[in-house]
PDB file of C-alpha atoms and ligand atoms in Angstrom:
ATOM      1  CA  MET A   1      22.318 -17.005  22.150  1.00 98.00           C
ATOM      2  CA  ILE A   2      25.103 -17.020  24.633  1.00 98.00           C
ATOM      3  CA  ASP A   3      28.060 -14.885  25.168  1.00 98.00           C
ATOM      4  CA  LEU A   4      30.881 -16.199  26.996  1.00 98.00           C
ATOM      5  CA  HIS A   5      33.627 -13.339  27.062  1.00 99.00           C
ATOM      6  CA  SER A   6      32.767 -10.017  28.363  1.00 98.00           C
ATOM      7  CA  HIS A   7      34.351  -7.170  30.681  1.00 98.00           C
ATOM      8  CA  THR A   8      32.971  -5.011  33.114  1.00 98.00           C
ATOM      9  CA  ASN A   9      34.167  -1.652  34.705  1.00 97.00           C
ATOM     10  CA  ASP A  10      35.843  -3.833  37.345  1.00 97.00           C
ATOM     11  CA  SER A  11      38.326  -4.552  34.547  1.00 97.00           C
ATOM     12  CA  ASP A  12      38.902  -2.374  31.440  1.00 96.00           C
ATOM     13  CA  GLY A  13      34.888  -2.498  30.335  1.00 97.00           C
ATOM     14  CA  THR A  14      32.840   0.493  30.287  1.00 96.00           C
ATOM     15  CA  LEU A  15      29.740  -0.867  31.992  1.00 97.00           C
ATOM     16  CA  SER A  16      29.157  -2.078  35.825  1.00 97.00           C
ATOM     17  CA  PRO A  17      28.813  -5.523  36.346  1.00 97.00           C
ATOM     18  CA  GLU A  18      25.012  -4.558  37.106  1.00 97.00           C
ATOM     19  CA  GLN A  19      24.569  -2.494  33.822  1.00 98.00           C
ATOM     20  CA  LEU A  20      26.056  -5.697  32.159  1.00 98.00           C
ATOM     21  CA  VAL A  21      23.538  -8.201  33.453  1.00 98.00           C
ATOM     22  CA  GLU A  22      20.667  -5.414  32.583  1.00 98.00           C
ATOM     23  CA  GLU A  23      22.075  -5.402  29.174  1.00 98.00           C
ATOM     24  CA  ALA A  24      22.490  -9.041  28.752  1.00 98.00           C
ATOM     25  CA  VAL A  25      18.586  -9.596  30.144  1.00 97.00           C
ATOM     26  CA  ARG A  26      17.467  -7.042  27.371  1.00 97.00           C
ATOM     27  CA  ILE A  27      18.748  -8.534  24.717  1.00 97.00           C
ATOM     28  CA  ARG A  28      17.395 -12.133  25.948  1.00 97.00           C
ATOM     29  CA  LEU A  29      20.922 -13.771  26.260  1.00 98.00           C
ATOM     30  CA  GLU A  30      20.586 -17.297  27.623  1.00 98.00           C
ATOM     31  CA  ALA A  31      23.745 -16.899  29.567  1.00 98.00           C
ATOM     32  CA  LEU A  32      26.599 -14.464  30.111  1.00 98.00           C
ATOM     33  CA  ALA A  33      30.103 -15.173  31.345  1.00 98.00           C
ATOM     34  CA  ILE A  34      31.995 -12.213  32.738  1.00 98.00           C
ATOM     35  CA  THR A  35      35.663 -12.767  32.176  1.00 98.00           C
ATOM     36  CA  ASP A  36      37.017  -9.673  33.477  1.00 98.00           C
ATOM     37  CA  HIS A  37      41.009  -9.427  33.370  1.00 97.00           C
ATOM     38  CA  ASP A  38      42.911 -10.520  36.620  1.00 96.00           C
ATOM     39  CA  THR A  39      39.893 -10.461  39.110  1.00 96.00           C
ATOM     40  CA  PHE A  40      36.691 -12.227  40.367  1.00 95.00           C
ATOM     41  CA  ALA A  41      35.200  -9.011  41.479  1.00 95.00           C
ATOM     42  CA  GLY A  42      32.974  -7.995  38.519  1.00 96.00           C
ATOM     43  CA  TYR A  43      31.641 -11.669  38.731  1.00 96.00           C
ATOM     44  CA  GLN A  44      30.924 -11.591  42.422  1.00 93.00           C
ATOM     45  CA  ARG A  45      28.971  -8.203  41.989  1.00 95.00           C
ATOM     46  CA  ALA A  46      26.756  -9.338  39.143  1.00 97.00           C
ATOM     47  CA  ALA A  47      25.726 -12.916  40.655  1.00 94.00           C
ATOM     48  CA  MET A  48      23.202 -11.226  42.648  1.00 88.00           C
ATOM     49  CA  ARG A  49      21.620  -9.130  39.769  1.00 93.00           C
ATOM     50  CA  ALA A  50      21.715 -12.293  37.443  1.00 96.00           C
ATOM     51  CA  ALA A  51      19.768 -13.947  39.897  1.00 93.00           C
ATOM     52  CA  ASN A  52      17.261 -11.626  40.503  1.00 92.00           C
ATOM     53  CA  GLY A  53      16.766 -10.846  36.680  1.00 91.00           C
ATOM     54  CA  GLY A  54      16.954 -14.656  35.594  1.00 93.00           C
ATOM     55  CA  LEU A  55      19.912 -15.016  33.555  1.00 97.00           C
ATOM     56  CA  GLU A  56      22.141 -17.476  33.887  1.00 98.00           C
ATOM     57  CA  LEU A  57      25.925 -16.506  34.974  1.00 98.00           C
ATOM     58  CA  VAL A  58      28.984 -18.009  34.114  1.00 98.00           C
ATOM     59  CA  CYS A  59      32.227 -17.157  36.536  1.00 97.00           C
ATOM     60  CA  GLY A  60      34.907 -16.703  34.223  1.00 97.00           C
ATOM     61  CA  ILE A  61      38.390 -14.739  34.078  1.00 98.00           C
ATOM     62  CA  GLU A  62      41.089 -13.526  31.847  1.00 98.00           C
ATOM     63  CA  LEU A  63      44.361 -13.950  31.936  1.00 98.00           C
ATOM     64  CA  SER A  64      47.679 -12.911  30.471  1.00 97.00           C
ATOM     65  CA  ALA A  65      50.295 -15.412  30.248  1.00 98.00           C
ATOM     66  CA  ARG A  66      53.553 -15.778  28.369  1.00 97.00           C
ATOM     67  CA  HIS A  67      54.441 -18.587  25.908  1.00 95.00           C
ATOM     68  CA  ARG A  68      57.561 -18.830  23.851  1.00 92.00           C
ATOM     69  CA  GLY A  69      58.136 -14.745  24.232  1.00 90.00           C
ATOM     70  CA  ARG A  70      54.699 -13.785  23.435  1.00 91.00           C
ATOM     71  CA  SER A  71      51.792 -12.729  25.541  1.00 93.00           C
ATOM     72  CA  VAL A  72      48.597 -14.983  25.029  1.00 97.00           C
ATOM     73  CA  HIS A  73      45.208 -14.733  27.021  1.00 98.00           C
ATOM     74  CA  LEU A  74      43.788 -17.434  28.560  1.00 98.00           C
ATOM     75  CA  LEU A  75      40.314 -17.592  29.811  1.00 98.00           C
ATOM     76  CA  ALA A  76      39.240 -19.826  32.916  1.00 98.00           C
ATOM     77  CA  TYR A  77      35.857 -20.649  33.569  1.00 98.00           C
ATOM     78  CA  PHE A  78      33.669 -22.489  36.346  1.00 97.00           C
ATOM     79  CA  LEU A  79      35.864 -21.140  39.355  1.00 95.00           C
ATOM     80  CA  ASN A  80      32.786 -19.874  40.836  1.00 87.00           C
ATOM     81  CA  TRP A  81      32.208 -22.397  44.055  1.00 73.00           C
ATOM     82  CA  GLY A  82      35.286 -20.107  45.174  1.00 72.00           C
ATOM     83  CA  PRO A  83      38.504 -20.963  43.763  1.00 73.00           C
ATOM     84  CA  SER A  84      41.416 -22.055  46.684  1.00 81.00           C
ATOM     85  CA  LYS A  85      43.090 -19.548  48.594  1.00 86.00           C
ATOM     86  CA  LYS A  86      46.233 -20.292  46.622  1.00 91.00           C
ATOM     87  CA  PHE A  87      44.630 -19.524  43.689  1.00 95.00           C
ATOM     88  CA  GLU A  88      43.164 -16.055  44.880  1.00 93.00           C
ATOM     89  CA  ASP A  89      46.168 -14.673  46.391  1.00 93.00           C
ATOM     90  CA  TRP A  90      47.795 -15.871  43.120  1.00 96.00           C
ATOM     91  CA  VAL A  91      45.511 -13.630  40.925  1.00 96.00           C
ATOM     92  CA  ILE A  92      46.312 -10.747  43.402  1.00 94.00           C
ATOM     93  CA  SER A  93      49.948 -10.805  42.619  1.00 94.00           C
ATOM     94  CA  LEU A  94      48.949 -10.846  38.639  1.00 95.00           C
ATOM     95  CA  GLN A  95      47.289  -7.513  40.115  1.00 93.00           C
ATOM     96  CA  ALA A  96      50.801  -6.333  41.684  1.00 93.00           C
ATOM     97  CA  SER A  97      52.470  -6.958  38.603  1.00 93.00           C
ATOM     98  CA  ARG A  98      50.455  -4.546  36.554  1.00 94.00           C
ATOM     99  CA  ARG A  99      51.009  -1.532  39.135  1.00 95.00           C
ATOM    100  CA  LEU A 100      54.218  -1.964  38.727  1.00 96.00           C
ATOM    101  CA  ARG A 101      53.735  -1.854  34.632  1.00 97.00           C
ATOM    102  CA  ASN A 102      51.440   0.938  35.207  1.00 97.00           C
ATOM    103  CA  GLU A 103      54.113   2.929  37.175  1.00 97.00           C
ATOM    104  CA  ALA A 104      56.969   2.703  34.518  1.00 98.00           C
ATOM    105  CA  LEU A 105      54.495   3.353  31.644  1.00 98.00           C
ATOM    106  CA  ILE A 106      53.729   6.838  33.424  1.00 98.00           C
ATOM    107  CA  GLU A 107      57.567   7.376  33.543  1.00 98.00           C
ATOM    108  CA  LYS A 108      58.249   6.338  30.313  1.00 98.00           C
ATOM    109  CA  LEU A 109      54.971   8.764  29.014  1.00 98.00           C
ATOM    110  CA  CYS A 110      56.116  11.511  31.111  1.00 97.00           C
ATOM    111  CA  ALA A 111      59.804  11.076  29.507  1.00 97.00           C
ATOM    112  CA  ARG A 112      58.084  11.072  26.000  1.00 96.00           C
ATOM    113  CA  GLN A 113      56.673  14.664  26.434  1.00 95.00           C
ATOM    114  CA  VAL A 114      53.110  12.532  27.433  1.00 97.00           C
ATOM    115  CA  PRO A 115      52.627  13.903  30.958  1.00 97.00           C
ATOM    116  CA  LEU A 116      49.703  11.875  33.131  1.00 97.00           C
ATOM    117  CA  THR A 117      49.347  10.670  36.710  1.00 97.00           C
ATOM    118  CA  LEU A 118      48.218   7.482  37.611  1.00 96.00           C
ATOM    119  CA  GLU A 119      45.248   9.234  39.467  1.00 96.00           C
ATOM    120  CA  GLU A 120      44.230  10.872  35.918  1.00 97.00           C
ATOM    121  CA  VAL A 121      44.584   7.396  34.529  1.00 97.00           C
ATOM    122  CA  ALA A 122      42.561   5.603  37.375  1.00 96.00           C
ATOM    123  CA  ALA A 123      39.812   7.827  37.290  1.00 96.00           C
ATOM    124  CA  HIS A 124      38.759   6.187  33.933  1.00 95.00           C
ATOM    125  CA  GLY A 125      38.390   2.727  35.886  1.00 93.00           C
ATOM    126  CA  ARG A 126      37.315   1.442  38.906  1.00 90.00           C
ATOM    127  CA  GLY A 127      39.984  -0.264  40.896  1.00 83.00           C
ATOM    128  CA  LEU A 128      42.195  -2.519  38.444  1.00 94.00           C
ATOM    129  CA  ILE A 129      44.001  -0.305  35.602  1.00 96.00           C
ATOM    130  CA  ALA A 130      44.583  -1.452  32.168  1.00 96.00           C
ATOM    131  CA  ARG A 131      45.898   0.011  29.351  1.00 97.00           C
ATOM    132  CA  PRO A 132      42.679   1.317  27.901  1.00 96.00           C
ATOM    133  CA  HIS A 133      42.162   3.485  31.057  1.00 97.00           C
ATOM    134  CA  PHE A 134      45.604   5.217  29.939  1.00 98.00           C
ATOM    135  CA  ALA A 135      43.988   5.603  26.197  1.00 97.00           C
ATOM    136  CA  ALA A 136      41.007   7.018  27.537  1.00 96.00           C
ATOM    137  CA  ALA A 137      43.365   9.784  29.686  1.00 97.00           C
ATOM    138  CA  MET A 138      45.319  10.508  27.012  1.00 98.00           C
ATOM    139  CA  VAL A 139      42.094  11.362  24.724  1.00 97.00           C
ATOM    140  CA  GLU A 140      40.862  13.309  27.633  1.00 97.00           C
ATOM    141  CA  LYS A 141      43.943  15.687  27.640  1.00 97.00           C
ATOM    142  CA  GLY A 142      43.844  16.245  23.836  1.00 97.00           C
ATOM    143  CA  TYR A 143      46.848  13.914  23.426  1.00 98.00           C
ATOM    144  CA  VAL A 144      45.435  11.598  20.705  1.00 97.00           C
ATOM    145  CA  ARG A 145      41.890  12.500  18.832  1.00 97.00           C
ATOM    146  CA  LEU A 146      41.209   8.488  19.081  1.00 94.00           C
ATOM    147  CA  ARG A 147      42.086   5.670  21.832  1.00 94.00           C
ATOM    148  CA  GLU A 148      42.981   3.677  18.974  1.00 93.00           C
ATOM    149  CA  GLU A 149      45.670   6.079  18.236  1.00 97.00           C
ATOM    150  CA  ALA A 150      47.213   6.163  22.181  1.00 97.00           C
ATOM    151  CA  PHE A 151      47.946   2.443  21.243  1.00 97.00           C
ATOM    152  CA  GLU A 152      49.031   2.650  18.174  1.00 97.00           C
ATOM    153  CA  LYS A 153      52.023   5.807  18.913  1.00 98.00           C
ATOM    154  CA  TYR A 154      52.649   4.930  22.836  1.00 98.00           C
ATOM    155  CA  LEU A 155      50.810   1.956  24.298  1.00 98.00           C
ATOM    156  CA  GLY A 156      50.630  -1.144  22.275  1.00 95.00           C
ATOM    157  CA  GLU A 157      53.742  -3.627  21.425  1.00 91.00           C
ATOM    158  CA  SER A 158      55.182  -1.380  18.529  1.00 94.00           C
ATOM    159  CA  GLY A 159      54.295   1.909  20.286  1.00 97.00           C
ATOM    160  CA  MET A 160      56.720   3.936  21.496  1.00 97.00           C
ATOM    161  CA  CYS A 161      55.727   3.583  25.281  1.00 98.00           C
ATOM    162  CA  PHE A 162      55.241   0.024  25.552  1.00 97.00           C
ATOM    163  CA  VAL A 163      56.073  -1.607  28.957  1.00 96.00           C
ATOM    164  CA  PRO A 164      55.742  -5.542  28.679  1.00 93.00           C
ATOM    165  CA  ARG A 165      54.118  -6.635  32.021  1.00 93.00           C
ATOM    166  CA  ASP A 166      55.878  -9.778  33.921  1.00 93.00           C
ATOM    167  CA  GLU A 167      53.551 -12.195  32.747  1.00 96.00           C
ATOM    168  CA  PRO A 168      53.192 -16.092  34.343  1.00 97.00           C
ATOM    169  CA  ASP A 169      54.061 -19.043  32.075  1.00 98.00           C
ATOM    170  CA  LEU A 170      51.283 -20.366  30.247  1.00 98.00           C
ATOM    171  CA  GLU A 171      52.107 -23.721  31.212  1.00 98.00           C
ATOM    172  CA  ASP A 172      52.217 -23.059  34.772  1.00 98.00           C
ATOM    173  CA  THR A 173      48.748 -20.597  34.440  1.00 98.00           C
ATOM    174  CA  ILE A 174      46.935 -24.000  32.912  1.00 98.00           C
ATOM    175  CA  ALA A 175      48.307 -25.769  35.489  1.00 98.00           C
ATOM    176  CA  ARG A 176      47.051 -23.498  38.125  1.00 97.00           C
ATOM    177  CA  VAL A 177      43.633 -23.122  36.401  1.00 97.00           C
ATOM    178  CA  ARG A 178      43.399 -26.857  36.478  1.00 97.00           C
ATOM    179  CA  SER A 179      44.366 -27.473  39.789  1.00 95.00           C
ATOM    180  CA  ALA A 180      41.609 -24.875  40.790  1.00 95.00           C
ATOM    181  CA  LYS A 181      39.177 -27.006  39.369  1.00 95.00           C
ATOM    182  CA  GLY A 182      38.624 -24.393  36.558  1.00 96.00           C
ATOM    183  CA  LEU A 183      38.621 -24.935  32.779  1.00 98.00           C
ATOM    184  CA  PRO A 184      41.304 -22.971  30.912  1.00 98.00           C
ATOM    185  CA  VAL A 185      40.994 -22.042  27.224  1.00 98.00           C
ATOM    186  CA  LEU A 186      42.775 -20.149  24.507  1.00 98.00           C
ATOM    187  CA  ALA A 187      41.232 -17.197  24.189  1.00 98.00           C
ATOM    188  CA  HIS A 188      41.129 -15.438  20.526  1.00 98.00           C
ATOM    189  CA  PRO A 189      43.790 -17.395  18.941  1.00 98.00           C
ATOM    190  CA  CYS A 190      43.359 -14.769  15.948  1.00 97.00           C
ATOM    191  CA  ARG A 191      45.393 -12.573  17.945  1.00 95.00           C
ATOM    192  CA  LEU A 192      48.422 -15.039  17.720  1.00 93.00           C
ATOM    193  CA  LYS A 193      48.940 -14.101  14.276  1.00 86.00           C
ATOM    194  CA  THR A 194      50.460 -17.557  13.585  1.00 89.00           C
ATOM    195  CA  GLN A 195      50.061 -19.592  10.637  1.00 91.00           C
ATOM    196  CA  PRO A 196      47.957 -22.557  11.070  1.00 91.00           C
ATOM    197  CA  ASP A 197      50.515 -25.132  11.104  1.00 92.00           C
ATOM    198  CA  LYS A 198      52.744 -23.183  13.671  1.00 94.00           C
ATOM    199  CA  LEU A 199      49.287 -22.553  15.421  1.00 96.00           C
ATOM    200  CA  GLU A 200      48.609 -26.549  15.391  1.00 96.00           C
ATOM    201  CA  ALA A 201      52.236 -27.146  16.956  1.00 96.00           C
ATOM    202  CA  MET A 202      51.330 -24.228  19.516  1.00 96.00           C
ATOM    203  CA  LEU A 203      47.818 -25.970  20.278  1.00 97.00           C
ATOM    204  CA  ALA A 204      49.693 -29.543  20.738  1.00 97.00           C
ATOM    205  CA  GLU A 205      52.084 -28.109  23.680  1.00 97.00           C
ATOM    206  CA  MET A 206      49.252 -26.502  25.313  1.00 98.00           C
ATOM    207  CA  CYS A 207      46.982 -29.429  25.249  1.00 98.00           C
ATOM    208  CA  GLU A 208      49.859 -31.277  26.605  1.00 98.00           C
ATOM    209  CA  ALA A 209      49.891 -28.513  29.599  1.00 98.00           C
ATOM    210  CA  GLY A 210      46.042 -29.183  30.082  1.00 98.00           C
ATOM    211  CA  LEU A 211      44.355 -26.645  27.513  1.00 98.00           C
ATOM    212  CA  GLY A 212      40.980 -27.823  27.933  1.00 98.00           C
ATOM    213  CA  GLY A 213      39.118 -25.401  24.992  1.00 98.00           C
ATOM    214  CA  ILE A 214      39.633 -22.782  22.459  1.00 98.00           C
ATOM    215  CA  GLU A 215      37.912 -19.965  21.603  1.00 98.00           C
ATOM    216  CA  VAL A 216      35.959 -20.616  18.102  1.00 98.00           C
ATOM    217  CA  TYR A 217      33.801 -17.924  18.069  1.00 98.00           C
ATOM    218  CA  HIS A 218      35.008 -14.167  18.747  1.00 98.00           C
ATOM    219  CA  SER A 219      34.256 -10.777  17.577  1.00 98.00           C
ATOM    220  CA  ASP A 220      37.547 -10.564  15.310  1.00 97.00           C
ATOM    221  CA  HIS A 221      37.273 -13.795  13.685  1.00 97.00           C
ATOM    222  CA  SER A 222      36.743 -13.956  10.226  1.00 96.00           C
ATOM    223  CA  SER A 223      34.508 -17.111   9.087  1.00 96.00           C
ATOM    224  CA  GLN A 224      37.791 -18.900   7.597  1.00 96.00           C
ATOM    225  CA  GLN A 225      39.432 -18.599  10.773  1.00 97.00           C
ATOM    226  CA  THR A 226      36.209 -19.661  12.792  1.00 98.00           C
ATOM    227  CA  GLU A 227      36.311 -22.594  10.752  1.00 97.00           C
ATOM    228  CA  LEU A 228      40.304 -23.321  11.099  1.00 97.00           C
ATOM    229  CA  TYR A 229      39.768 -23.356  14.951  1.00 98.00           C
ATOM    230  CA  ASN A 230      36.639 -25.548  15.189  1.00 98.00           C
ATOM    231  CA  SER A 231      38.559 -28.228  12.683  1.00 97.00           C
ATOM    232  CA  LEU A 232      41.325 -27.559  15.586  1.00 98.00           C
ATOM    233  CA  ALA A 233      39.307 -28.095  18.139  1.00 98.00           C
ATOM    234  CA  ARG A 234      38.184 -31.346  16.648  1.00 98.00           C
ATOM    235  CA  ARG A 235      41.835 -32.681  16.054  1.00 97.00           C
ATOM    236  CA  PHE A 236      42.708 -32.053  19.637  1.00 98.00           C
ATOM    237  CA  GLY A 237      39.309 -32.994  20.945  1.00 98.00           C
ATOM    238  CA  ILE A 238      39.231 -29.805  23.127  1.00 98.00           C
ATOM    239  CA  ALA A 239      35.994 -27.562  24.027  1.00 98.00           C
ATOM    240  CA  ARG A 240      34.924 -24.764  21.976  1.00 98.00           C
ATOM    241  CA  THR A 241      33.990 -21.516  23.323  1.00 98.00           C
ATOM    242  CA  GLY A 242      32.376 -18.287  21.811  1.00 98.00           C
ATOM    243  CA  GLY A 243      31.834 -14.895  22.986  1.00 98.00           C
ATOM    244  CA  SER A 244      32.015 -10.859  21.842  1.00 98.00           C
ATOM    245  CA  ASP A 245      34.750  -9.591  24.110  1.00 98.00           C
ATOM    246  CA  PHE A 246      32.207  -7.069  24.862  1.00 98.00           C
ATOM    247  CA  HIS A 247      34.185  -3.612  26.815  1.00 97.00           C
ATOM    248  CA  GLY A 248      31.138  -1.492  26.167  1.00 97.00           C
ATOM    249  CA  SER A 249      31.893   2.111  24.972  1.00 93.00           C
ATOM    250  CA  ALA A 250      35.895   1.179  25.426  1.00 91.00           C
ATOM    251  CA  LYS A 251      35.057  -0.901  21.793  1.00 93.00           C
ATOM    252  CA  PRO A 252      32.126   0.866  20.670  1.00 93.00           C
ATOM    253  CA  ARG A 253      31.858  -1.712  17.479  1.00 96.00           C
ATOM    254  CA  VAL A 254      31.634  -4.558  19.760  1.00 98.00           C
ATOM    255  CA  ALA A 255      28.099  -5.278  20.971  1.00 98.00           C
ATOM    256  CA  LEU A 256      27.295  -7.997  23.540  1.00 98.00           C
ATOM    257  CA  GLY A 257      25.982 -11.184  22.182  1.00 98.00           C
ATOM    258  CA  THR A 258      26.238 -10.334  18.525  1.00 98.00           C
ATOM    259  CA  GLY A 259      29.604  -8.922  18.197  1.00 98.00           C
ATOM    260  CA  ILE A 260      30.871  -6.830  15.255  1.00 98.00           C
ATOM    261  CA  GLY A 261      28.231  -6.263  12.481  1.00 96.00           C
ATOM    262  CA  GLU A 262      26.002  -8.585  14.455  1.00 96.00           C
ATOM    263  CA  ALA A 263      28.104 -11.477  12.656  1.00 95.00           C
ATOM    264  CA  LEU A 264      28.052 -13.631  15.962  1.00 98.00           C
ATOM    265  CA  ASN A 265      25.765 -15.971  17.404  1.00 98.00           C
ATOM    266  CA  VAL A 266      26.891 -18.686  19.799  1.00 98.00           C
ATOM    267  CA  PRO A 267      24.264 -21.333  20.521  1.00 98.00           C
ATOM    268  CA  TYR A 268      23.471 -22.497  23.966  1.00 98.00           C
ATOM    269  CA  LYS A 269      24.918 -26.090  23.319  1.00 98.00           C
ATOM    270  CA  ILE A 270      28.617 -24.501  23.396  1.00 98.00           C
ATOM    271  CA  LEU A 271      27.955 -23.953  27.129  1.00 98.00           C
ATOM    272  CA  ASP A 272      26.237 -27.194  27.728  1.00 97.00           C
ATOM    273  CA  ASP A 273      29.441 -29.211  25.865  1.00 97.00           C
ATOM    274  CA  LEU A 274      31.958 -26.642  27.962  1.00 97.00           C
ATOM    275  CA  ARG A 275      30.187 -27.839  31.364  1.00 97.00           C
ATOM    276  CA  ARG A 276      30.926 -31.550  30.294  1.00 97.00           C
ATOM    277  CA  ALA A 277      34.362 -30.807  29.153  1.00 97.00           C
ATOM    278  CA  LEU A 278      35.168 -30.022  32.915  1.00 93.00           C
TER     279      LEU A 278
HETATM  280  P1  AMP B   1      46.654  -4.410  29.984  1.00 58.21           P
HETATM  281  O1  AMP B   1      46.121  -5.712  30.542  1.00 58.21           O
HETATM  282  O2  AMP B   1      46.295  -3.594  30.671  1.00 58.21           O
HETATM  283  O3  AMP B   1      47.539  -4.944  28.884  1.00 58.21           O
HETATM  284  O4  AMP B   1      45.602  -4.004  28.632  1.00 58.21           O
HETATM  285  C1  AMP B   1      44.878  -5.188  27.584  1.00 58.21           C
HETATM  286  C2  AMP B   1      43.780  -4.361  26.694  1.00 58.21           C
HETATM  287  O5  AMP B   1      44.059  -3.414  26.226  1.00 58.21           O
HETATM  288  C3  AMP B   1      43.149  -5.412  26.040  1.00 58.21           C
HETATM  289  O6  AMP B   1      42.479  -6.752  27.114  1.00 58.21           O
HETATM  290  C4  AMP B   1      42.680  -5.109  24.885  1.00 58.21           C
HETATM  291  O7  AMP B   1      41.279  -5.026  25.378  1.00 58.21           O
HETATM  292  C5  AMP B   1      43.298  -3.407  25.068  1.00 58.21           C
HETATM  293  N1  AMP B   1      44.262  -3.623  23.704  1.00 58.21           N
HETATM  294  C6  AMP B   1      45.230  -3.973  23.360  1.00 58.21           C
HETATM  295  N2  AMP B   1      45.952  -3.613  22.491  1.00 58.21           N
HETATM  296  C7  AMP B   1      44.968  -2.519  21.593  1.00 58.21           C
HETATM  297  C8  AMP B   1      45.014  -2.196  20.599  1.00 58.21           C
HETATM  298  N3  AMP B   1      46.165  -2.483  19.789  1.00 58.21           N
HETATM  299  N4  AMP B   1      44.292  -1.249  20.629  1.00 58.21           N
HETATM  300  C9  AMP B   1      43.145  -1.204  21.225  1.00 58.21           C
HETATM  301  N5  AMP B   1      43.016  -1.740  22.495  1.00 58.21           N
HETATM  302  C10 AMP B   1      43.862  -2.199  22.891  1.00 58.21           C
HETATM  303 ZN1   ZN B   2      40.004  -5.923  28.060  1.00 58.21          ZN
HETATM  304 FE1   FE B   3      42.013 -10.871  25.574  1.00 58.21          FE
HETATM  305 FE1   FE B   4      39.045 -10.192  26.855  1.00 58.21          FE
END
């Protein structure tokens, strides 16, 4: 079994990169990709520990991009040889847009009688600050009981304090990943909440732009969705990936490797095919 989608506390997961590697070794994963949001720091920290533990570690990153007015998550793999300075600088510029969003979000929350400081939020992460850290701080301060409630009421797209992030265009993001010699993959297509025919049209555009794969197996996918995404991968001749999207106790229902209710079991062959697709 492998897992090609996971987060450390270098983004919004709760395990350190070293702890994540240890957990992967403990459950005997054959390969693990770390795909933190907007940073390679977790992968880099985990690489040494993985080599010592005999775990095959795959370099990944998860980027948020904009396509026809909506936010789309893109996974990019195999940038471990040290992507170009240009790509790394661009990733750092994405972190800046996140900081601006975070400041605006603090202001909006304060205006809605949910006073929080950036320091209180930052205390729940290590460097990069994402919305789950806001949710954790809101639980700690007693504004909401559950993190999920923080998203529903305040932080989510329909929440009263939602602040959109300045996100790069999806076509541009795909092109940048390609020119840095990485493989761009559409993450959790179920989140697009799109009818099958619309999804097919969207995928056609994305493949035209250079998309190399689609995440077929994911904790949030039903077996029907997995079947649909498998057939779309075949139709467009792109690679298939799969992973749990593990975030540690930030998403307690999702287990590394096996996802929710042990429904996930991504075979090693998927990684072999992925390497060939590059
Ligand atoms: P950010 O990158 O800071 O916008 O935060 C995005 C992260 O928040 C995603 O990767 C999810 O892990 C989490 N997230 C987004 N929407 C929700 C939600 N409705 N409930 C729980 N977590 C969410
Ligand atoms: Zn996340
Ligand atoms: Fe995502
Ligand atoms: Fe993710």
